[in-house]
Tab-separated table of C-alpha atoms in Angstrom:
chain	number	residue	atom	x	y	z
A	139	MET	CA	14.813	-10.123	-3.924
A	140	ASP	CA	16.699	-12.818	-2.020
A	141	GLU	CA	12.645	-15.289	-1.044
A	142	ALA	CA	15.039	-15.410	2.032
A	143	ILE	CA	13.945	-12.016	3.330
A	144	HIS	CA	10.038	-12.317	1.648
A	145	PRO	CA	8.616	-15.140	-0.440
A	146	ARG	CA	5.842	-12.962	-2.121
A	147	LEU	CA	7.715	-9.876	-2.851
A	148	THR	CA	7.278	-7.682	-5.803
A	149	VAL	CA	9.297	-5.124	-6.596
A	150	LEU	CA	7.164	-2.751	-9.466
A	151	SER	CA	10.300	-2.205	-12.140
A	152	HIS	CA	7.995	-0.115	-14.021
A	153	PRO	CA	9.908	3.017	-15.738
A	154	LEU	CA	7.715	5.031	-15.096
A	155	VAL	CA	7.110	4.102	-11.393
A	156	GLN	CA	10.841	4.484	-10.917
A	157	HIS	CA	11.499	7.593	-12.755
A	158	LYS	CA	8.498	9.076	-9.834
A	159	LEU	CA	10.072	7.772	-7.209
A	160	THR	CA	13.101	9.329	-8.037
A	161	ILE	CA	11.718	12.997	-7.766
A	162	MET	CA	9.861	11.709	-4.525
A	163	ARG	CA	12.855	10.818	-2.738
A	164	ARG	CA	14.657	14.071	-4.192
A	165	ARG	CA	15.013	16.315	-0.882
A	166	GLU	CA	14.033	19.977	-3.680
A	167	THR	CA	10.612	18.581	-4.336
A	168	SER	CA	7.755	19.712	-3.267
A	169	THR	CA	5.093	18.844	-0.970
A	170	GLY	CA	2.593	19.941	-3.942
A	171	GLU	CA	4.350	17.611	-5.986
A	172	PHE	CA	5.159	14.545	-3.700
A	173	ARG	CA	1.576	15.047	-3.178
A	174	ALA	CA	0.699	14.781	-6.726
A	175	LEU	CA	3.838	11.596	-7.910
A	176	ALA	CA	2.900	10.035	-4.628
A	177	ARG	CA	-1.202	9.444	-5.945
A	178	GLU	CA	0.007	8.623	-9.730
A	179	VAL	CA	2.804	5.739	-8.627
A	180	SER	CA	-0.710	4.589	-6.553
A	181	LEU	CA	-2.399	4.893	-9.539
A	182	LEU	CA	0.253	2.355	-11.305
A	183	MET	CA	0.550	0.510	-8.298
A	184	ALA	CA	-3.036	-0.613	-8.055
A	185	TYR	CA	-3.275	-1.608	-11.625
A	186	GLU	CA	-0.375	-4.535	-10.666
A	187	LEU	CA	-2.207	-5.203	-8.028
A	188	THR	CA	-5.253	-5.457	-9.237
A	189	ARG	CA	-3.946	-7.505	-12.394
A	190	ASP	CA	-5.249	-10.806	-10.853
A	191	LEU	CA	-8.784	-9.445	-10.319
A	192	PRO	CA	-11.669	-12.277	-11.147
A	193	ILE	CA	-13.721	-11.633	-14.149
A	194	GLU	CA	-17.572	-12.917	-15.249
A	195	ARG	CA	-19.256	-12.399	-18.465
A	196	VAL	CA	-22.410	-10.116	-18.014
A	197	PRO	CA	-24.846	-9.030	-21.108
A	198	ILE	CA	-24.735	-5.393	-21.732
A	199	ASP	CA	-25.824	-3.332	-24.925
A	200	THR	CA	-23.926	-1.325	-26.869
A	201	PRO	CA	-24.972	0.972	-29.498
A	202	LEU	CA	-24.891	-1.584	-32.134
A	203	GLU	CA	-25.940	-5.303	-30.748
A	204	PRO	CA	-25.885	-6.978	-27.456
A	205	MET	CA	-23.118	-8.947	-25.956
A	206	MET	CA	-21.672	-10.161	-22.855
A	207	ALA	CA	-19.256	-8.584	-22.570
A	208	PRO	CA	-16.122	-8.621	-19.020
A	209	ALA	CA	-17.148	-7.493	-15.668
A	210	ILE	CA	-15.506	-7.714	-12.148
A	211	ALA	CA	-16.270	-10.660	-10.582
A	212	GLY	CA	-18.346	-10.460	-6.994
A	213	LYS	CA	-17.770	-7.650	-4.412
A	214	LYS	CA	-15.292	-5.053	-5.299
A	215	LEU	CA	-11.752	-4.572	-3.199
A	216	CYS	CA	-11.503	-2.981	0.035
A	217	ILE	CA	-8.382	-0.250	0.194
A	218	VAL	CA	-7.382	0.184	4.274
A	219	SER	CA	-5.042	3.400	5.274
A	220	ILE	CA	-2.225	3.266	8.062
A	221	LEU	CA	-2.827	7.019	8.469
A	222	ARG	CA	-1.904	8.888	8.432
A	223	ALA	CA	0.936	8.466	5.398
A	224	GLY	CA	-1.662	5.210	3.726
A	225	ASP	CA	-3.899	7.854	3.616
A	226	GLY	CA	-1.503	9.410	0.130
A	227	ILE	CA	-1.149	5.877	-1.009
A	228	ALA	CA	-5.313	5.149	-0.996
A	229	ALA	CA	-6.488	8.879	-2.173
A	230	GLY	CA	-4.057	7.371	-6.075
A	231	MET	CA	-5.800	4.186	-5.532
A	232	LEU	CA	-9.542	4.975	-6.014
A	233	ASP	CA	-8.655	7.239	-8.963
A	234	LEU	CA	-8.577	3.619	-10.202
A	235	VAL	CA	-10.612	1.772	-8.140
A	236	PRO	CA	-13.160	4.755	-7.572
A	237	SER	CA	-16.145	2.141	-6.544
A	238	ALA	CA	-13.752	0.442	-3.894
A	239	ARG	CA	-14.465	0.592	-0.073
A	240	VAL	CA	-12.600	2.043	2.649
A	241	GLY	CA	-11.027	0.692	5.219
A	242	HIS	CA	-8.524	2.874	7.833
A	243	VAL	CA	-6.000	1.373	10.921
A	244	GLY	CA	-4.807	4.544	13.142
A	245	LEU	CA	-0.967	3.742	14.313
A	246	TYR	CA	1.209	5.435	16.067
A	247	ARG	CA	5.165	4.843	16.145
A	248	ASP	CA	6.057	4.156	19.485
A	249	PRO	CA	9.752	6.421	19.519
A	250	VAL	CA	10.778	5.052	22.392
A	251	THR	CA	9.936	1.699	21.661
A	252	HIS	CA	9.445	1.320	17.673
A	253	ARG	CA	6.266	-0.602	18.396
A	254	PRO	CA	2.739	0.329	17.225
A	255	VAL	CA	0.386	1.700	19.926
A	256	GLU	CA	-3.865	1.248	17.603
A	257	TYR	CA	-5.611	4.830	18.346
A	258	TYR	CA	-8.661	3.833	15.144
A	259	LEU	CA	-10.012	1.727	13.391
A	260	LYS	CA	-12.806	1.790	10.853
A	261	LEU	CA	-14.118	-1.259	8.700
A	262	PRO	CA	-16.524	-1.612	6.210
A	263	GLU	CA	-19.048	-4.072	7.595
A	264	ASP	CA	-18.500	-6.820	5.024
A	265	VAL	CA	-14.200	-6.200	4.387
A	266	ALA	CA	-14.094	-9.616	5.359
A	267	ASP	CA	-16.137	-10.887	1.761
A	268	ARG	CA	-13.366	-8.500	0.326
A	269	LEU	CA	-9.696	-8.214	-1.307
A	270	VAL	CA	-8.208	-5.719	1.244
A	271	ILE	CA	-5.269	-3.365	0.644
A	272	VAL	CA	-3.393	-2.428	3.345
A	273	VAL	CA	-1.093	0.640	2.665
A	274	ASP	CA	1.520	2.885	3.791
A	275	PRO	CA	4.006	4.611	2.363
A	276	MET	CA	6.998	3.348	4.313
A	277	LEU	CA	7.765	-0.554	5.346
A	278	ALA	CA	10.206	0.340	7.640
A	279	THR	CA	10.393	-1.621	10.823
A	280	GLY	CA	7.473	-3.897	9.248
A	281	ASN	CA	5.510	-3.308	12.567
A	282	SER	CA	2.920	-0.973	11.934
A	283	ALA	CA	1.903	-3.345	9.193
A	284	ALA	CA	1.847	-6.640	10.412
A	285	ALA	CA	-0.454	-5.261	13.679
A	286	ALA	CA	-2.575	-3.624	11.007
A	287	ILE	CA	-2.763	-6.703	8.916
A	288	GLU	CA	-3.013	-8.721	12.353
A	289	ARG	CA	-6.057	-6.446	13.237
A	290	LEU	CA	-7.642	-7.427	9.736
A	291	ARG	CA	-7.464	-11.067	9.948
A	292	LEU	CA	-9.679	-10.416	13.643
A	293	ALA	CA	-11.894	-8.585	11.238
A	294	GLY	CA	-12.119	-11.697	9.583
A	295	CYS	CA	-10.225	-11.091	6.531
A	296	THR	CA	-8.228	-14.011	4.469
A	297	ASN	CA	-7.606	-12.535	1.300
A	298	LEU	CA	-5.378	-9.366	2.332
A	299	ARG	CA	-2.178	-7.345	0.081
A	300	PHE	CA	-0.204	-5.428	1.071
A	301	ALA	CA	1.739	-1.824	-0.724
A	302	CYS	CA	3.982	0.658	-0.332
A	303	LEU	CA	6.394	3.162	-2.061
A	304	LEU	CA	9.734	1.863	0.094
A	305	ALA	CA	10.866	-0.748	1.587
A	306	VAL	CA	13.644	-2.664	3.897
A	307	PRO	CA	14.968	-6.459	4.229
A	308	GLU	CA	14.230	-5.394	8.205
A	309	GLY	CA	11.058	-4.898	7.493
A	310	LEU	CA	10.176	-7.450	4.860
A	311	ARG	CA	12.184	-9.851	6.697
A	312	VAL	CA	9.372	-9.457	10.294
A	313	LEU	CA	6.524	-8.976	7.977
A	314	ALA	CA	7.014	-12.122	6.212
A	315	GLU	CA	7.418	-13.987	9.915
A	316	ALA	CA	3.822	-12.602	11.194
A	317	HIS	CA	2.438	-13.420	7.680
A	318	PRO	CA	3.705	-14.838	5.236
A	319	ASP	CA	1.427	-16.050	3.166
A	320	VAL	CA	0.261	-12.289	2.733
A	321	PRO	CA	1.712	-10.635	-1.134
A	322	VAL	CA	3.774	-7.648	-0.722
A	323	TYR	CA	4.715	-4.954	-3.137
A	324	THR	CA	6.978	-2.541	-3.772
A	325	CYS	CA	8.454	0.360	-5.581
A	326	ALA	CA	11.913	-0.218	-3.887
A	327	VAL	CA	14.050	-2.230	-1.314
A	328	ASP	CA	16.484	0.380	0.041
A	329	ARG	CA	19.351	-0.285	2.322
A	330	ALA	CA	18.616	-0.405	5.245
A	331	LEU	CA	16.633	1.385	9.047
A	332	ASP	CA	19.194	4.090	10.711
A	333	GLU	CA	18.924	3.806	14.085
A	334	HIS	CA	15.982	6.105	14.423
A	335	ALA	CA	13.832	3.635	12.241
A	336	TYR	CA	13.846	6.053	9.687
A	337	ILE	CA	14.987	4.204	5.434
A	338	ARG	CA	17.852	4.927	4.517
A	339	PRO	CA	18.597	6.146	1.594
A	340	GLY	CA	14.506	6.609	1.776
A	341	LEU	CA	12.786	10.385	0.921
A	342	GLY	CA	12.179	11.527	4.326
A	343	ASP	CA	9.283	10.957	6.161
A	344	ALA	CA	5.527	10.825	3.471
A	345	GLY	CA	3.864	11.404	5.899
A	346	ASP	CA	5.512	15.210	6.914
A	347	ARG	CA	6.023	15.165	3.394
A	348	LEU	CA	2.697	14.930	1.830
A	349	PHE	CA	0.963	16.690	4.353
A	350	GLY	CA	3.824	19.924	4.531
A	351	THR	CA	3.673	19.276	8.134
A	352	LYS	CA	7.610	19.746	8.750
């Protein structure tokens, strides 16, 4: 991927991720299947996102003898879901890291301007001390992701990452311009946005497909 689109972009090309994403894209995939696949793909994404967590040695007793064993150092991470569809990604990540804190940013896209409007915010008190993974299934215009990250910066967060199932060059450029230091992890970069700001070829409205609301 051209660094001009985003300087810190990682596309997760693992065969399992790509296979599951293909099933999610299919029109005939049911709500239950879609939700389960989103959870599975998100767990696999979390594995990659947490690859470089700091490690320290701690004393433990095995059934045979004491030892110094590796454990994650410092405070654990925080997953921040951009409502509502982000909850479908957060759930899978929590399967892998159940001790993670969870925050929520409520944003909806104005149907005319396509700009984000904040209606809800709830974060852990110590969110600024944690690695924060911001999740939303789709990086379309990039405006909601950029606004959510800006809101987290105002809360003192400095160690931020963004994860999504699909992105497009338009959204990646917006996020790179607003927050060039924030790494982006996605499963695929699709062709473009259409006139209604939907990702093409995409997978439809991720929120509706996760929750069966259309």
